[in-house]
Amino acid sequence: MEDCLFCRIASGTIPARKAYEDDALVAFHDLNPQAPVHVLVIPRKHIATVNDLTAEDEATVGAMVRRAAAIARDLGHAEAGYRTVFNCNAAAGQTVFHIHLHLLAGRDLTWPPG
Ligand code: 5GP
Ligand code: ZN
């Protein structure tokens, strides 16, 4: 989608500090990090919210979660721990309507989240 920020990051039209990319996924560092490590993992396919996922997206979502785990491991946070989060719609504070898995690591994270 031309007017989607994360489609534009995925295509390279808008720059981002990328942590990983392949045919299906892109991972990049958040512009406004909420932890020492704050990476967003996105599919190249435009999907607005988690509500819009279909059965054909299951492999992609699985790959997103496993990629977040691999990045956490590569950055040395697998053992200490980290958080992965999908925000969906207004009550959860979703601001970019192209699904993204937040990976947060490098500090103790409180629960419940705000
Ligand atoms: P949401 O609130 O939708 O779950 O998360 C959107 C995230 O995207 C936020 O953490 C925000 O800081 C990040 N973000 C918004 N615009 C940009 C951008 O242009 N570049 C990068 N790297 N991150 C962005
Ligand atoms: Zn998009």
PDB file of N, CA, C and O and ligand atoms in Angstrom, residues 1 4-8 44-47 97-98, ligand 2:
ATOM      1  N   MET A   1       0.844  -1.205   0.000  1.00  0.00           N
ATOM      2  CA  MET A   1       0.000   0.000   0.000  1.00  0.00           C
ATOM      3  C   MET A   1       0.874   1.249   0.000  1.00  0.00           C
ATOM      4  O   MET A   1       1.731   1.395   0.862  1.00  0.00           O
ATOM      5  N   CYS A   4       1.021   3.483   3.249  1.00  0.00           N
ATOM      6  CA  CYS A   4       1.290   2.816   4.525  1.00  0.00           C
ATOM      7  C   CYS A   4       2.771   2.962   4.883  1.00  0.00           C
ATOM      8  O   CYS A   4       3.652   2.566   4.105  1.00  0.00           O
ATOM      9  N   LEU A   5       3.026   3.527   6.060  1.00  0.00           N
ATOM     10  CA  LEU A   5       4.406   3.768   6.503  1.00  0.00           C
ATOM     11  C   LEU A   5       5.235   2.485   6.492  1.00  0.00           C
ATOM     12  O   LEU A   5       6.383   2.472   5.999  1.00  0.00           O
ATOM     13  N   PHE A   6       4.686   1.390   7.025  1.00  0.00           N
ATOM     14  CA  PHE A   6       5.500   0.178   7.142  1.00  0.00           C
ATOM     15  C   PHE A   6       5.634  -0.543   5.801  1.00  0.00           C
ATOM     16  O   PHE A   6       6.665  -1.197   5.563  1.00  0.00           O
ATOM     17  N   CYS A   7       4.680  -0.417   4.885  1.00  0.00           N
ATOM     18  CA  CYS A   7       4.904  -0.900   3.516  1.00  0.00           C
ATOM     19  C   CYS A   7       6.074  -0.136   2.891  1.00  0.00           C
ATOM     20  O   CYS A   7       6.903  -0.726   2.182  1.00  0.00           O
ATOM     21  N   ARG A   8       6.151   1.141   3.184  1.00  0.00           N
ATOM     22  CA  ARG A   8       7.221   1.964   2.604  1.00  0.00           C
ATOM     23  C   ARG A   8       8.574   1.620   3.210  1.00  0.00           C
ATOM     24  O   ARG A   8       9.591   1.640   2.525  1.00  0.00           O
ATOM     25  N   ARG A  44       6.029  -8.398   4.806  1.00  0.00           N
ATOM     26  CA  ARG A  44       6.009  -7.510   3.638  1.00  0.00           C
ATOM     27  C   ARG A  44       4.575  -7.300   3.152  1.00  0.00           C
ATOM     28  O   ARG A  44       4.228  -6.246   2.623  1.00  0.00           O
ATOM     29  N   LYS A  45       3.740  -8.319   3.365  1.00  0.00           N
ATOM     30  CA  LYS A  45       2.326  -8.217   2.984  1.00  0.00           C
ATOM     31  C   LYS A  45       1.614  -7.213   3.886  1.00  0.00           C
ATOM     32  O   LYS A  45       1.772  -7.267   5.113  1.00  0.00           O
ATOM     33  N   HIS A  46       0.806  -6.340   3.306  1.00  0.00           N
ATOM     34  CA  HIS A  46       0.050  -5.387   4.113  1.00  0.00           C
ATOM     35  C   HIS A  46      -1.137  -6.086   4.773  1.00  0.00           C
ATOM     36  O   HIS A  46      -2.053  -6.558   4.085  1.00  0.00           O
ATOM     37  N   ILE A  47      -1.118  -6.117   6.110  1.00  0.00           N
ATOM     38  CA  ILE A  47      -2.235  -6.624   6.919  1.00  0.00           C
ATOM     39  C   ILE A  47      -2.451  -5.550   7.977  1.00  0.00           C
ATOM     40  O   ILE A  47      -1.512  -5.212   8.712  1.00  0.00           O
ATOM     41  N   PHE A  97      -1.101   1.000  11.199  1.00  0.00           N
ATOM     42  CA  PHE A  97      -2.050  -0.055  10.841  1.00  0.00           C
ATOM     43  C   PHE A  97      -1.500  -0.959   9.735  1.00  0.00           C
ATOM     44  O   PHE A  97      -2.072  -1.087   8.652  1.00  0.00           O
ATOM     45  N   HIS A  98      -0.379  -1.564  10.072  1.00  0.00           N
ATOM     46  CA  HIS A  98       0.278  -2.640   9.323  1.00  0.00           C
ATOM     47  C   HIS A  98       0.875  -3.487  10.439  1.00  0.00           C
ATOM     48  O   HIS A  98       1.704  -2.974  11.216  1.00  0.00           O
TER      49      HIS A  98
HETATM   50 ZN    ZN B   2       1.347  -1.705   4.983  1.00  0.00          ZN
END
